[in-house]
PDB file of C-alpha atoms in Angstrom:
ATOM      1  CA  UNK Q   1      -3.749 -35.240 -40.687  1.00  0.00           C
ATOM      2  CA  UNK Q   2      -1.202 -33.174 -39.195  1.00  0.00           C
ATOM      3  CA  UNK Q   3       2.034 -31.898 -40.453  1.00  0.00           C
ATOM      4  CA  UNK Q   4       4.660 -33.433 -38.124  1.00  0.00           C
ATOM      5  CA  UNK Q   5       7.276 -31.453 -36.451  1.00  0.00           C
ATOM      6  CA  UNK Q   6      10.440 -32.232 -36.323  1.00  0.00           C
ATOM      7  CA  UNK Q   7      12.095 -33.426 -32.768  1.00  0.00           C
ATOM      8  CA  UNK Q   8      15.515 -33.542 -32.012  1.00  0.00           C
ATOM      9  CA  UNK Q   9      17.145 -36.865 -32.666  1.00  0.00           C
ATOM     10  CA  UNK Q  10      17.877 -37.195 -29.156  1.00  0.00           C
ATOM     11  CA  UNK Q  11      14.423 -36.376 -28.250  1.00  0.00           C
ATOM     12  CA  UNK Q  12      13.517 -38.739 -25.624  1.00  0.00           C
ATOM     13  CA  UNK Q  13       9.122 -40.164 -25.989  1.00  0.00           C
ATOM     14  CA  UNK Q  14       8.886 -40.155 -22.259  1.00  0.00           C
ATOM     15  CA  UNK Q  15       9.488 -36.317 -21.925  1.00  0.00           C
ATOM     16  CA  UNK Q  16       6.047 -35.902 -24.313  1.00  0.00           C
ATOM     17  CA  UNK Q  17       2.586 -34.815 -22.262  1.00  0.00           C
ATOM     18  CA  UNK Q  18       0.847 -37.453 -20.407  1.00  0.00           C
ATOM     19  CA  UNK Q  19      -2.293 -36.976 -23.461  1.00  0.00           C
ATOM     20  CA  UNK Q  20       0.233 -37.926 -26.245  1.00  0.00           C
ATOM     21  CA  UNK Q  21       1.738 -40.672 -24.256  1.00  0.00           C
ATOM     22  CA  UNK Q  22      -1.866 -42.186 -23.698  1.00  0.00           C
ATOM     23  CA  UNK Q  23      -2.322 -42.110 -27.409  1.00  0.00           C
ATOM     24  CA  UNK Q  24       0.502 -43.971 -28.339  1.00  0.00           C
ATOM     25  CA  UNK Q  25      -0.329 -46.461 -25.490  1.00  0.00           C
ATOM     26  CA  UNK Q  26      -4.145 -46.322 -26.812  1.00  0.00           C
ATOM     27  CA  UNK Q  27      -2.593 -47.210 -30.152  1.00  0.00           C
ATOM     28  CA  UNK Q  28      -0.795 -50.614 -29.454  1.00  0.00           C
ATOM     29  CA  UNK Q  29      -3.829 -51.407 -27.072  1.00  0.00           C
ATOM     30  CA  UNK Q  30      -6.469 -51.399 -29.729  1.00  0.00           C
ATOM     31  CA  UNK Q  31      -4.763 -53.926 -31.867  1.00  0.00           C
ATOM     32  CA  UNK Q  32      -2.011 -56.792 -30.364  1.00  0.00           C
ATOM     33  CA  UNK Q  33      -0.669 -57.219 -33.924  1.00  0.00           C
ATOM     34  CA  UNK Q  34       0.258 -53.713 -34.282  1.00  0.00           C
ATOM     35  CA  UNK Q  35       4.344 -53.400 -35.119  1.00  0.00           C
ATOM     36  CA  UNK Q  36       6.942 -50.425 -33.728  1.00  0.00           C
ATOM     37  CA  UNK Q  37       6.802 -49.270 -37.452  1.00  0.00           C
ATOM     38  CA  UNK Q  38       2.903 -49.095 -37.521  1.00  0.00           C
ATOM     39  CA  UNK Q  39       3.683 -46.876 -34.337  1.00  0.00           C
ATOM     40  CA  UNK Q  40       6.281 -44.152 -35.550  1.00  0.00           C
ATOM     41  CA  UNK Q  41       3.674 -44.015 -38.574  1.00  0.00           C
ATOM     42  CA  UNK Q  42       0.906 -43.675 -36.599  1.00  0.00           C
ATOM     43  CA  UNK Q  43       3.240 -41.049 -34.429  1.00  0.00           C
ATOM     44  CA  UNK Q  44       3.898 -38.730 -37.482  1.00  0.00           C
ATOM     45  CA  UNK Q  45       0.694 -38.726 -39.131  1.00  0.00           C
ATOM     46  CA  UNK Q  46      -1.834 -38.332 -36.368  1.00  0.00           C
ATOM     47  CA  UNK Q  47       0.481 -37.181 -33.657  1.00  0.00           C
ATOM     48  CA  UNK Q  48       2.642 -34.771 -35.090  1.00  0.00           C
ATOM     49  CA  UNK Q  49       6.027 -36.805 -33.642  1.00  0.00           C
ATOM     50  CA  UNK Q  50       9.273 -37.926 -35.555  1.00  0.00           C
ATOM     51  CA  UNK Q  51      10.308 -40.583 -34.095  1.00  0.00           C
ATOM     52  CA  UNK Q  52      12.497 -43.815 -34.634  1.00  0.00           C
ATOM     53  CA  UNK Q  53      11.486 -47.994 -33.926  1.00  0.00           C
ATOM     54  CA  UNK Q  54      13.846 -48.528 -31.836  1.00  0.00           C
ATOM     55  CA  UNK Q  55      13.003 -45.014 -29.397  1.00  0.00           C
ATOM     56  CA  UNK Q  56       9.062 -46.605 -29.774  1.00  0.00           C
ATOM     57  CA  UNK Q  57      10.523 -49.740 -28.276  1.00  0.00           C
ATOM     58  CA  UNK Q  58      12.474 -48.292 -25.654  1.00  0.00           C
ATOM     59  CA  UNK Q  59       9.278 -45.779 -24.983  1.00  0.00           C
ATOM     60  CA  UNK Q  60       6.838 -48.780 -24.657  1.00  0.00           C
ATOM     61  CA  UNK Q  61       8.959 -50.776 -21.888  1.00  0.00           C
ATOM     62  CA  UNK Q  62       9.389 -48.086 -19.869  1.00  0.00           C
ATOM     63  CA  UNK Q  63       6.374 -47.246 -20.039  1.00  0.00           C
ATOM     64  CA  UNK Q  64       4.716 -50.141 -19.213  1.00  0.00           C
ATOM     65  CA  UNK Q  65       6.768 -50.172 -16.139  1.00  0.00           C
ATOM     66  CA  UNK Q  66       5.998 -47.285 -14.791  1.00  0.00           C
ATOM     67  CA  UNK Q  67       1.916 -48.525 -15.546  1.00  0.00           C
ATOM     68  CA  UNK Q  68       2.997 -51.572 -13.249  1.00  0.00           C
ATOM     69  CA  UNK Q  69       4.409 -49.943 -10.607  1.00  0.00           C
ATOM     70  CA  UNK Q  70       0.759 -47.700 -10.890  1.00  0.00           C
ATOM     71  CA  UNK Q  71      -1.157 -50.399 -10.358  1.00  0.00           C
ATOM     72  CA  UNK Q  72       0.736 -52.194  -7.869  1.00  0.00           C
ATOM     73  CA  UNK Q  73       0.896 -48.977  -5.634  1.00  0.00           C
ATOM     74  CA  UNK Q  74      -2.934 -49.045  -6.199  1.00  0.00           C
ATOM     75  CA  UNK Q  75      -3.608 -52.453  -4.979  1.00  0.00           C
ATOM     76  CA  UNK Q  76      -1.255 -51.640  -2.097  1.00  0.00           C
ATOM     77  CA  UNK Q  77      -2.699 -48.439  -1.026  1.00  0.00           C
ATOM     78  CA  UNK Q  78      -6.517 -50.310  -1.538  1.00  0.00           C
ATOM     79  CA  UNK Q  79      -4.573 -53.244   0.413  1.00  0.00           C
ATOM     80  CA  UNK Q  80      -3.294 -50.858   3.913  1.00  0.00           C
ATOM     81  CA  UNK Q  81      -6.745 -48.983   4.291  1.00  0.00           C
ATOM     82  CA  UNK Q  82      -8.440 -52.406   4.144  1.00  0.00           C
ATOM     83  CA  UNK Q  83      -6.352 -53.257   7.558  1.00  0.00           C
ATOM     84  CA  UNK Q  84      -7.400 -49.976   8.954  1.00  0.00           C
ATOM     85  CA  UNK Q  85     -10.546 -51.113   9.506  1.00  0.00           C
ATOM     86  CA  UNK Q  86     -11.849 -50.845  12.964  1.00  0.00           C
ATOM     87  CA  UNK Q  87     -11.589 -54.894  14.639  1.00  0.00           C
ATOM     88  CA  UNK Q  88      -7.991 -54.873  13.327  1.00  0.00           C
ATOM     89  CA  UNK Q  89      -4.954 -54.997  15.955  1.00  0.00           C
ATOM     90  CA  UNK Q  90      -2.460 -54.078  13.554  1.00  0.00           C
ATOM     91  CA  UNK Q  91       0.601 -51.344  14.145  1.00  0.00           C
ATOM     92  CA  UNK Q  92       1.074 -48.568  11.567  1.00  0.00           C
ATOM     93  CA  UNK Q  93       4.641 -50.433  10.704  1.00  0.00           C
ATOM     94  CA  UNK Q  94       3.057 -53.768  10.053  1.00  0.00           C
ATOM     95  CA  UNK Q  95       0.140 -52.110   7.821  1.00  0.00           C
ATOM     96  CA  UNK Q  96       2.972 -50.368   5.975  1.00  0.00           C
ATOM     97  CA  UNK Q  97       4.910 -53.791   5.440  1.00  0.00           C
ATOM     98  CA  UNK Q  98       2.042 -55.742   4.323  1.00  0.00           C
ATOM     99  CA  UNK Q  99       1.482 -52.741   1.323  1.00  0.00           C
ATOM    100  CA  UNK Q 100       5.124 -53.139   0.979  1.00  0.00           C
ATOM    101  CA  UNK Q 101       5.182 -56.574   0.518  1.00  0.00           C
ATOM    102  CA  UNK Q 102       1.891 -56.448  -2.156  1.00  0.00           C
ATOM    103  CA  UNK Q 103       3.991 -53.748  -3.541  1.00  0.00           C
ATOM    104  CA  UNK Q 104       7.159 -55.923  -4.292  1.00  0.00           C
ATOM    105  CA  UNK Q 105       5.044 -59.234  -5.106  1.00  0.00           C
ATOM    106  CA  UNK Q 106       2.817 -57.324  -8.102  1.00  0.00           C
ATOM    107  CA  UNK Q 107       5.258 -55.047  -9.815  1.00  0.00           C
ATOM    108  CA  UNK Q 108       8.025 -57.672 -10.405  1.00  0.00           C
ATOM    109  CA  UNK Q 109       5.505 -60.157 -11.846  1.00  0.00           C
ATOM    110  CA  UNK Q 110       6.526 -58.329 -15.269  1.00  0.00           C
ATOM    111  CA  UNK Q 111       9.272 -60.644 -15.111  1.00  0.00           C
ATOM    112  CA  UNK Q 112      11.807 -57.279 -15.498  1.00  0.00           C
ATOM    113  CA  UNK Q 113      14.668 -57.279 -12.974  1.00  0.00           C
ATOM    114  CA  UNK Q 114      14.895 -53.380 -13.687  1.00  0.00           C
ATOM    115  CA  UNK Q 115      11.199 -52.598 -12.485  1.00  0.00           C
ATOM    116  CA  UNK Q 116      12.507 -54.996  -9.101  1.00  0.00           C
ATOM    117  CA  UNK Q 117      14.872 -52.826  -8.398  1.00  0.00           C
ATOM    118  CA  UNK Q 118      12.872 -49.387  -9.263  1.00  0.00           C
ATOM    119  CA  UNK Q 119      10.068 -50.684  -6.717  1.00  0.00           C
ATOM    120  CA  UNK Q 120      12.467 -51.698  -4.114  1.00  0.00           C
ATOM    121  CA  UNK Q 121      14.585 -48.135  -4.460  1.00  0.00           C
ATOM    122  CA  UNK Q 122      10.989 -46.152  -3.648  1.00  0.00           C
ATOM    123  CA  UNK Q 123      10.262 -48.156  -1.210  1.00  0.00           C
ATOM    124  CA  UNK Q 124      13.731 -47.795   0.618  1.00  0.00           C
ATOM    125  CA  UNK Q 125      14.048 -43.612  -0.140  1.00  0.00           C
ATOM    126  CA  UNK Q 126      10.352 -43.874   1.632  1.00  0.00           C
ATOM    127  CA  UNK Q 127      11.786 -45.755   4.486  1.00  0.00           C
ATOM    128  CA  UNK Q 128      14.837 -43.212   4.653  1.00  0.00           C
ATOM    129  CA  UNK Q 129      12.912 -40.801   4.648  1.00  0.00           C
ATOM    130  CA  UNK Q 130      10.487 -41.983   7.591  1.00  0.00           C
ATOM    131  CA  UNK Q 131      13.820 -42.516   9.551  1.00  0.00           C
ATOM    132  CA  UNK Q 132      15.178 -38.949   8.992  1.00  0.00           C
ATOM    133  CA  UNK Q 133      11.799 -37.191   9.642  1.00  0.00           C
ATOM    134  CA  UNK Q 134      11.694 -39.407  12.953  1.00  0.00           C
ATOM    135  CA  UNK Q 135      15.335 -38.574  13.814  1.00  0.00           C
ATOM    136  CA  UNK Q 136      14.787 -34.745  13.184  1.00  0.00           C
ATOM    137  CA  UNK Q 137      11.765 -35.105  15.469  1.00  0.00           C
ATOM    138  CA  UNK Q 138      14.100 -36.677  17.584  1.00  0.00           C
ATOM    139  CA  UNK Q 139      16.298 -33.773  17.556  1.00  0.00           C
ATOM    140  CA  UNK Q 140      13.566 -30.667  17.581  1.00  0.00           C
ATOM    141  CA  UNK Q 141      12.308 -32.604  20.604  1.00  0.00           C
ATOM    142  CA  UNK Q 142      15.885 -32.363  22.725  1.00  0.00           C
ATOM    143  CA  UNK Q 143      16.086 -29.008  21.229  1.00  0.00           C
ATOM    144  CA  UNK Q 144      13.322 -27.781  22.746  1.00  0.00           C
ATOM    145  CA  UNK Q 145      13.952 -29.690  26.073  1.00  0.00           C
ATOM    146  CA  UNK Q 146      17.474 -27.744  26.419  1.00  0.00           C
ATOM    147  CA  UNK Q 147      15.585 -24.888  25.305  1.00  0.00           C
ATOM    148  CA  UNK Q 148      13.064 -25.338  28.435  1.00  0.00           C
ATOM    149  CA  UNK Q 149      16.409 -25.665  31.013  1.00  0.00           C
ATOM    150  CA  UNK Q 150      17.374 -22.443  29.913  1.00  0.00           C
ATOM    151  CA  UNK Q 151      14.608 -20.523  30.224  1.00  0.00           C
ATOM    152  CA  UNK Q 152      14.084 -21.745  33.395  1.00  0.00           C
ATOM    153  CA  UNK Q 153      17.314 -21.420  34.603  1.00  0.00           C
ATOM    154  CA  UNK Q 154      17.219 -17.936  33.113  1.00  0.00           C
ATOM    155  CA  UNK Q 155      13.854 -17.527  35.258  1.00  0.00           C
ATOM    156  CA  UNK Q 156      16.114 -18.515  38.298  1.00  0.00           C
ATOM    157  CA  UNK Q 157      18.832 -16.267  37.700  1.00  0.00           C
ATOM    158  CA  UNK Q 158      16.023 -13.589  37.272  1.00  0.00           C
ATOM    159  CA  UNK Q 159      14.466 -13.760  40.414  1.00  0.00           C
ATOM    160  CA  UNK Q 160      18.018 -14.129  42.292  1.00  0.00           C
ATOM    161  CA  UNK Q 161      18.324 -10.464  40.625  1.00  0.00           C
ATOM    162  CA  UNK Q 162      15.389  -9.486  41.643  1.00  0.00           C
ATOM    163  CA  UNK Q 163      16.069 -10.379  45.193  1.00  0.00           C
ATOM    164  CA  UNK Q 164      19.208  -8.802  45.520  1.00  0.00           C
ATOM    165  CA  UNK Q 165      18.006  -5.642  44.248  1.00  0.00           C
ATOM    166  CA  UNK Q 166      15.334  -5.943  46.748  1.00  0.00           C
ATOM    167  CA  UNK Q 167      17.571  -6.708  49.262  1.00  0.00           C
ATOM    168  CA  UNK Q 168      20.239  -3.340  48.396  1.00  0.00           C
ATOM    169  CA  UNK Q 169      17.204  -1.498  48.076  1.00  0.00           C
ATOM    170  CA  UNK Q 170      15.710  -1.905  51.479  1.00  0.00           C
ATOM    171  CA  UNK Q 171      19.700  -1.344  53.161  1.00  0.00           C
ATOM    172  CA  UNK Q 172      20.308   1.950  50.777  1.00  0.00           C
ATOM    173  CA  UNK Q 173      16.918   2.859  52.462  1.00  0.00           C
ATOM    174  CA  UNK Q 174      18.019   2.186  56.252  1.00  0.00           C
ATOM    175  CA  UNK Q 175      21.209   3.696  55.754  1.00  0.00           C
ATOM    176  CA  UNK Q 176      19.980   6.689  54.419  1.00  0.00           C
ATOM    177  CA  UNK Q 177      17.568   6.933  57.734  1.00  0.00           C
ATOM    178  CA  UNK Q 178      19.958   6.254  59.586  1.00  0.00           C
ATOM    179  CA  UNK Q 179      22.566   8.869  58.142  1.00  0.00           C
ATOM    180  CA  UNK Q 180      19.479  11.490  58.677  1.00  0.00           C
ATOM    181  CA  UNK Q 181      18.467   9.964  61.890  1.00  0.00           C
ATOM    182  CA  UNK Q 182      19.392  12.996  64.478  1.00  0.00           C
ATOM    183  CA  UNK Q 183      18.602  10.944  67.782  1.00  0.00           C
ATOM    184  CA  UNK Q 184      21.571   8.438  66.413  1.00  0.00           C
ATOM    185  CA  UNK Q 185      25.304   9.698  67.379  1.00  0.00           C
ATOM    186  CA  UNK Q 186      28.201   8.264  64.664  1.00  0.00           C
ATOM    187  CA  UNK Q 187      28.967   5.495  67.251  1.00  0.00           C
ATOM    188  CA  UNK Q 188      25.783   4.080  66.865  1.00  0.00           C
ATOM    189  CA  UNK Q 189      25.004   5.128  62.908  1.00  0.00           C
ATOM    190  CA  UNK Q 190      28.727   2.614  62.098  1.00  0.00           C
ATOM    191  CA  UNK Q 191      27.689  -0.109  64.918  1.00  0.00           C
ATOM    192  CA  UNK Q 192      24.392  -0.041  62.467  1.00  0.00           C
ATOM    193  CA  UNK Q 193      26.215  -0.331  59.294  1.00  0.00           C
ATOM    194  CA  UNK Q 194      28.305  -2.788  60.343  1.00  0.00           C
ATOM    195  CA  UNK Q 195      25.517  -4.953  61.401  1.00  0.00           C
ATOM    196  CA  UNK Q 196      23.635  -4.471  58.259  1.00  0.00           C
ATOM    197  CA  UNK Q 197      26.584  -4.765  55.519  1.00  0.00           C
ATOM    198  CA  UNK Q 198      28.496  -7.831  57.427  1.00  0.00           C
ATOM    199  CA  UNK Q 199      31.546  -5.839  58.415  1.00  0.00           C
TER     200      UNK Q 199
END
């Protein structure tokens, strides 16, 4: 036997390890017709953990929800890749809502409203959340389109450069044999000049 240690009145069972948790589980599942008290005994002798009845009680529903909503997620997950099978024409979506629905159907058969609405929450954050990965996807996706126009209408504006450079290159070139040009007289060097600048 242990010496128990003392936890905080408003110490909460739930926050304990997942070993000690499975203990006190363990306990009530060897024997049906053992009480909450036998539990907070059993808690401080061979656990170490000061507890109350009424913290035991509030420990055991919740955790037998969260053991339904386990197994439920199991039998929908074992459910979905049964449907995967090859020789199956289903769509991702309806896959999904089928585990969904086996999802819903076992973990309210508790009877408890609370572990309804738990099960339907996780299911809607994981719909949410399939709708704002899609929508960001949606958004990366223009992104990178507008992205694409720019860079090719950077491309564009590039080349127009590039061909006006070109283009000044090959006149500051003519001019400059022309200017040098000592078979040209000045009438003919500006009657070239104008021709080649426009004026």
């Amino acid at each position: 036997m242990q010496t128990p240690r003392k936890v905080h009145p408003a110490a909460k069972l739930k926050t304990l390890s997942a070993e000690l948790q499975e203990a006190l589980w363990a306990f009530f599942a060897e024997d049906p017709k053992r009480t909450l008290a036998d539990a907070v005994t059993h808690a401080a002798d061979e656990l170490g953990i000061i507890t109350s009845s009424q913290r035991m009680s509030e420990w055991r529903g919740w955790y037998a929800r969260n053991l339904a909503i386990d197994e439920a997620e199991s039998d929908a997950g074992e459910l979905e890749a049964r449907l995967r099978k090859p020789g199956l024409s289903l769509t991702p979506d309806t896959i999904s809502a089928l585990g969904n629905a086996v999802f819903l159907n076992k973990a309210s058969k508790t009877g408890d409203a609370e572990t309804f609405v738990r099960v339907a929450a996780i299911i809607q954050r994981a719909q949410e959340l399939k709708a704002s990965q899609e929508g960001h996807a949606d958004k990366m996706q223009l992104a990178h389109g507008q992205l694409d126009l720019r860079r090719k209408d950077l491309e564009r504006k590039m080349k127009e450069l590039e061909m006006k450079l070109k283009t000044f290159e090959e006149r500051e070139a003519a001019t400059k044999s022309d200017l040098t040009n000592p078979e040209l007289n000045e009438d003919q060097r500006a009657s070239r000049m104008r021709a080649r600048f426009g004026v």
